[in-house]
mmCIF file of C-alpha atoms in Angstrom:
data_model
loop_
_atom_site.group_PDB
_atom_site.id
_atom_site.type_symbol
_atom_site.label_atom_id
_atom_site.label_comp_id
_atom_site.label_asym_id
_atom_site.label_seq_id
_atom_site.Cartn_x
_atom_site.Cartn_y
_atom_site.Cartn_z
ATOM 1 C CA UNK A 292 0.000 0.000 0.000
ATOM 2 C CA UNK A 293 2.805 2.380 0.926
ATOM 3 C CA UNK A 294 4.570 1.668 -2.388
ATOM 4 C CA UNK A 295 1.394 2.436 -4.349
ATOM 5 C CA UNK A 296 0.993 5.751 -2.515
ATOM 6 C CA UNK A 297 4.649 6.657 -3.063
ATOM 7 C CA UNK A 298 4.408 5.760 -6.754
ATOM 8 C CA UNK A 299 1.327 7.964 -7.182
ATOM 9 C CA UNK A 300 3.004 10.827 -5.295
ATOM 10 C CA UNK A 301 6.091 10.592 -7.478
ATOM 11 C CA UNK A 302 3.993 10.875 -10.670
ATOM 12 C CA UNK A 303 1.468 13.534 -9.705
ATOM 13 C CA UNK A 304 1.492 17.148 -8.644
ATOM 14 C CA UNK A 305 0.424 17.351 -4.998
ATOM 15 C CA UNK A 306 -1.669 20.499 -5.423
ATOM 16 C CA UNK A 307 -3.593 19.725 -8.619
ATOM 17 C CA UNK A 308 -3.568 15.901 -8.657
ATOM 18 C CA UNK A 309 -2.590 16.078 -12.324
ATOM 19 C CA UNK A 310 0.540 14.380 -13.591
ATOM 20 C CA UNK A 311 3.741 16.297 -12.858
ATOM 21 C CA UNK A 312 6.228 17.540 -15.432
ATOM 22 C CA UNK A 313 8.443 14.469 -15.139
ATOM 23 C CA UNK A 314 5.525 12.106 -15.775
ATOM 24 C CA UNK A 315 4.330 14.292 -18.637
ATOM 25 C CA UNK A 316 7.729 14.039 -20.317
ATOM 26 C CA UNK A 317 7.583 10.229 -20.064
ATOM 27 C CA UNK A 318 4.066 10.117 -21.521
ATOM 28 C CA UNK A 319 5.004 12.613 -24.228
ATOM 29 C CA UNK A 320 7.924 10.423 -25.272
ATOM 30 C CA UNK A 321 5.651 7.377 -25.601
ATOM 31 C CA UNK A 322 2.860 9.365 -27.275
ATOM 32 C CA UNK A 323 5.302 10.629 -29.873
ATOM 33 C CA UNK A 324 6.401 7.050 -30.615
ATOM 34 C CA UNK A 325 2.743 6.032 -31.094
ATOM 35 C CA UNK A 326 2.128 9.064 -33.297
ATOM 36 C CA UNK A 327 5.087 8.031 -35.469
ATOM 37 C CA UNK A 328 3.245 4.755 -36.076
ATOM 38 C CA UNK A 329 0.027 6.453 -37.168
ATOM 39 C CA UNK A 330 -1.946 7.391 -34.051
ATOM 40 C CA UNK A 331 -3.340 10.933 -33.854
ATOM 41 C CA UNK A 332 -1.708 13.215 -31.295
ATOM 42 C CA UNK A 333 -2.429 16.809 -30.323
ATOM 43 C CA UNK A 334 -0.439 18.830 -27.818
ATOM 44 C CA UNK A 335 -1.815 21.845 -25.955
ATOM 45 C CA UNK A 336 -0.210 24.171 -23.433
ATOM 46 C CA UNK A 337 -2.545 26.148 -21.177
ATOM 47 C CA UNK A 338 -1.327 29.109 -19.135
ATOM 48 C CA UNK A 339 -3.339 31.144 -16.614
ATOM 49 C CA UNK A 340 -3.352 34.782 -17.696
ATOM 50 C CA UNK A 341 -1.964 37.375 -15.262
ATOM 51 C CA UNK A 342 -1.360 34.758 -12.575
ATOM 52 C CA UNK A 343 1.435 36.755 -10.945
ATOM 53 C CA UNK A 344 -1.003 39.569 -10.204
ATOM 54 C CA UNK A 345 -3.366 37.066 -8.533
ATOM 55 C CA UNK A 346 -0.567 35.950 -6.216
ATOM 56 C CA UNK A 347 0.601 39.532 -5.631
ATOM 57 C CA UNK A 348 -2.908 40.858 -4.938
ATOM 58 C CA UNK A 349 -4.584 37.986 -3.105
ATOM 59 C CA UNK A 350 -1.683 35.864 -1.849
ATOM 60 C CA UNK A 351 -0.225 32.495 -2.736
ATOM 61 C CA UNK A 352 -2.956 30.507 -0.955
ATOM 62 C CA UNK A 353 -5.571 32.057 -3.256
ATOM 63 C CA UNK A 354 -3.251 31.353 -6.190
ATOM 64 C CA UNK A 355 -3.176 27.709 -5.104
ATOM 65 C CA UNK A 356 -6.989 27.612 -4.960
ATOM 66 C CA UNK A 357 -7.139 28.999 -8.509
ATOM 67 C CA UNK A 358 -4.667 26.349 -9.693
ATOM 68 C CA UNK A 359 -6.826 23.645 -8.088
ATOM 69 C CA UNK A 360 -9.994 24.995 -9.740
ATOM 70 C CA UNK A 361 -8.379 25.196 -13.178
ATOM 71 C CA UNK A 362 -7.064 21.654 -12.841
ATOM 72 C CA UNK A 363 -10.549 20.416 -11.918
ATOM 73 C CA UNK A 364 -12.043 21.997 -15.043
ATOM 74 C CA UNK A 365 -9.325 20.374 -17.140
ATOM 75 C CA UNK A 366 -9.943 16.969 -15.513
ATOM 76 C CA UNK A 367 -13.720 17.245 -15.949
ATOM 77 C CA UNK A 368 -13.429 18.209 -19.614
ATOM 78 C CA UNK A 369 -10.783 15.910 -21.100
ATOM 79 C CA UNK A 370 -11.572 12.424 -22.357
ATOM 80 C CA UNK A 371 -10.461 9.267 -20.586
ATOM 81 C CA UNK A 372 -7.678 8.716 -23.132
ATOM 82 C CA UNK A 373 -6.178 12.217 -22.721
ATOM 83 C CA UNK A 374 -3.291 13.050 -20.400
ATOM 84 C CA UNK A 375 -3.173 16.277 -18.402
ATOM 85 C CA UNK A 376 -0.223 17.545 -16.384
ATOM 86 C CA UNK A 377 0.794 20.561 -14.402
ATOM 87 C CA UNK A 378 3.836 21.487 -16.419
ATOM 88 C CA UNK A 379 5.066 24.133 -14.023
ATOM 89 C CA UNK A 380 3.843 27.167 -12.121
ATOM 90 C CA UNK A 381 0.556 28.171 -13.734
ATOM 91 C CA UNK A 382 1.094 26.171 -16.930
ATOM 92 C CA UNK A 383 -0.630 22.933 -17.865
ATOM 93 C CA UNK A 384 0.074 20.484 -20.698
ATOM 94 C CA UNK A 385 -2.427 18.236 -22.473
ATOM 95 C CA UNK A 386 -1.844 15.250 -24.731
ATOM 96 C CA UNK A 387 -4.964 14.371 -26.701
ATOM 97 C CA UNK A 388 -5.423 11.167 -28.673
ATOM 98 C CA UNK A 389 -8.024 9.404 -30.819
ATOM 99 C CA UNK A 390 -9.645 12.588 -32.109
ATOM 100 C CA UNK A 391 -9.453 14.968 -35.012
ATOM 101 C CA UNK A 392 -7.814 18.370 -34.802
ATOM 102 C CA UNK A 393 -11.274 19.983 -34.786
ATOM 103 C CA UNK A 394 -12.281 17.846 -31.802
ATOM 104 C CA UNK A 395 -9.059 18.707 -29.942
ATOM 105 C CA UNK A 396 -9.607 22.397 -30.700
ATOM 106 C CA UNK A 397 -13.212 22.187 -29.471
ATOM 107 C CA UNK A 398 -12.050 20.464 -26.271
ATOM 108 C CA UNK A 399 -9.447 23.108 -25.376
ATOM 109 C CA UNK A 400 -11.895 25.862 -26.297
ATOM 110 C CA UNK A 401 -14.425 24.269 -23.949
ATOM 111 C CA UNK A 402 -11.810 24.344 -21.170
ATOM 112 C CA UNK A 403 -10.973 27.986 -21.936
ATOM 113 C CA UNK A 404 -14.599 29.065 -21.970
ATOM 114 C CA UNK A 405 -15.520 27.202 -18.759
ATOM 115 C CA UNK A 406 -12.611 28.870 -16.966
ATOM 116 C CA UNK A 407 -13.519 32.337 -18.278
ATOM 117 C CA UNK A 408 -17.163 31.971 -17.195
ATOM 118 C CA UNK A 409 -16.413 30.886 -13.631
ATOM 119 C CA UNK A 410 -16.407 33.586 -10.946
ATOM 120 C CA UNK A 411 -14.215 33.155 -7.877
ATOM 121 C CA UNK A 412 -15.244 34.285 -4.399
ATOM 122 C CA UNK A 413 -11.535 34.312 -3.525
ATOM 123 C CA UNK A 414 -11.069 37.016 -6.193
ATOM 124 C CA UNK A 415 -14.051 39.081 -5.013
ATOM 125 C CA UNK A 416 -16.217 37.424 -7.689
ATOM 126 C CA UNK A 417 -13.809 38.142 -10.544
ATOM 127 C CA UNK A 418 -13.097 35.572 -13.226
ATOM 128 C CA UNK A 419 -9.776 34.485 -14.690
ATOM 129 C CA UNK A 420 -8.759 33.543 -18.198
ATOM 130 C CA UNK A 421 -6.262 31.236 -19.844
ATOM 131 C CA UNK A 422 -4.286 31.362 -23.055
ATOM 132 C CA UNK A 423 -3.748 28.164 -25.026
ATOM 133 C CA UNK A 424 -1.359 26.968 -27.704
ATOM 134 C CA UNK A 425 -2.394 23.899 -29.717
ATOM 135 C CA UNK A 426 -0.761 21.914 -32.495
ATOM 136 C CA UNK A 427 -1.098 18.441 -33.972
ATOM 137 C CA UNK A 428 1.642 15.920 -34.576
ATOM 138 C CA UNK A 429 3.029 15.745 -38.083
ATOM 139 C CA UNK A 430 5.791 13.396 -39.308
ATOM 140 C CA UNK A 431 8.116 16.272 -40.222
ATOM 141 C CA UNK A 432 8.353 17.447 -36.580
ATOM 142 C CA UNK A 433 10.588 16.147 -33.834
ATOM 143 C CA UNK A 434 9.056 15.992 -30.370
ATOM 144 C CA UNK A 435 11.150 18.994 -29.309
ATOM 145 C CA UNK A 436 10.092 20.998 -32.367
ATOM 146 C CA UNK A 437 6.407 20.168 -31.779
ATOM 147 C CA UNK A 438 6.701 21.364 -28.191
ATOM 148 C CA UNK A 439 8.500 24.551 -29.273
ATOM 149 C CA UNK A 440 5.814 25.318 -31.840
ATOM 150 C CA UNK A 441 2.999 24.787 -29.329
ATOM 151 C CA UNK A 442 4.861 27.025 -26.882
ATOM 152 C CA UNK A 443 5.162 29.682 -29.615
ATOM 153 C CA UNK A 444 1.397 29.422 -30.210
ATOM 154 C CA UNK A 445 0.805 29.905 -26.476
ATOM 155 C CA UNK A 446 2.943 33.038 -26.397
ATOM 156 C CA UNK A 447 1.222 34.345 -29.520
ATOM 157 C CA UNK A 448 -2.086 33.979 -27.646
ATOM 158 C CA UNK A 449 -0.636 35.949 -24.743
ATOM 159 C CA UNK A 450 0.815 38.682 -26.979
ATOM 160 C CA UNK A 451 -2.367 39.127 -28.995
ATOM 161 C CA UNK A 452 -4.831 39.711 -26.181
ATOM 162 C CA UNK A 453 -4.958 36.592 -23.985
ATOM 163 C CA UNK A 454 -8.043 34.446 -23.308
ATOM 164 C CA UNK A 455 -7.759 32.659 -26.659
ATOM 165 C CA UNK A 456 -6.467 29.537 -28.344
ATOM 166 C CA UNK A 457 -3.809 29.932 -31.026
ATOM 167 C CA UNK A 458 -2.981 27.036 -33.322
ATOM 168 C CA UNK A 459 -0.642 26.424 -36.181
ATOM 169 C CA UNK A 460 -3.662 26.508 -38.477
ATOM 170 C CA UNK A 461 -5.207 29.725 -39.694
ATOM 171 C CA UNK A 462 -8.583 29.380 -38.003
ATOM 172 C CA UNK A 463 -10.626 32.394 -38.888
ATOM 173 C CA UNK A 464 -13.405 33.277 -36.431
ATOM 174 C CA UNK A 465 -16.067 32.001 -38.843
ATOM 175 C CA UNK A 466 -14.365 28.611 -39.144
ATOM 176 C CA UNK A 467 -13.695 28.436 -35.407
ATOM 177 C CA UNK A 468 -17.386 29.050 -34.724
ATOM 178 C CA UNK A 469 -18.333 26.146 -37.023
ATOM 179 C CA UNK A 470 -16.040 23.760 -35.170
#
């Protein structure tokens, strides 16, 4: 029993109960191998917007509560075959399988919208937002290059107004609404 508890603790983030960065890297390695053999794979990075100001204004305990709430929304929204991790600080990583790009996009958009609509008593009723980068596996990318491109999409979302999902595809608002 003690070994099972220790194994779980070594693989998960204690605050969010999501996988930790080390576990994510292991899963990402395996997922990339599967993708090389034909399985669909989508990678998303999710970052809480203006998180530093939450900690500075309301304190780190409130920041922890916000992290817990965001992780719960992620866990409630992803499918049973997806893998979610707290990648570090206020950043989360998602590996999504067995779905099209449009389905993966719809899933991360659902996460983003649920988070934006939720008020927080801890923040005097205010809501928070997240920015998301999303990209699909393609055979011409290494796993490092895929991660770098998703990270670039995330930072493009931050630079261009936050509270949005940026992908490698040119999704115009009219197409995004149809997804």
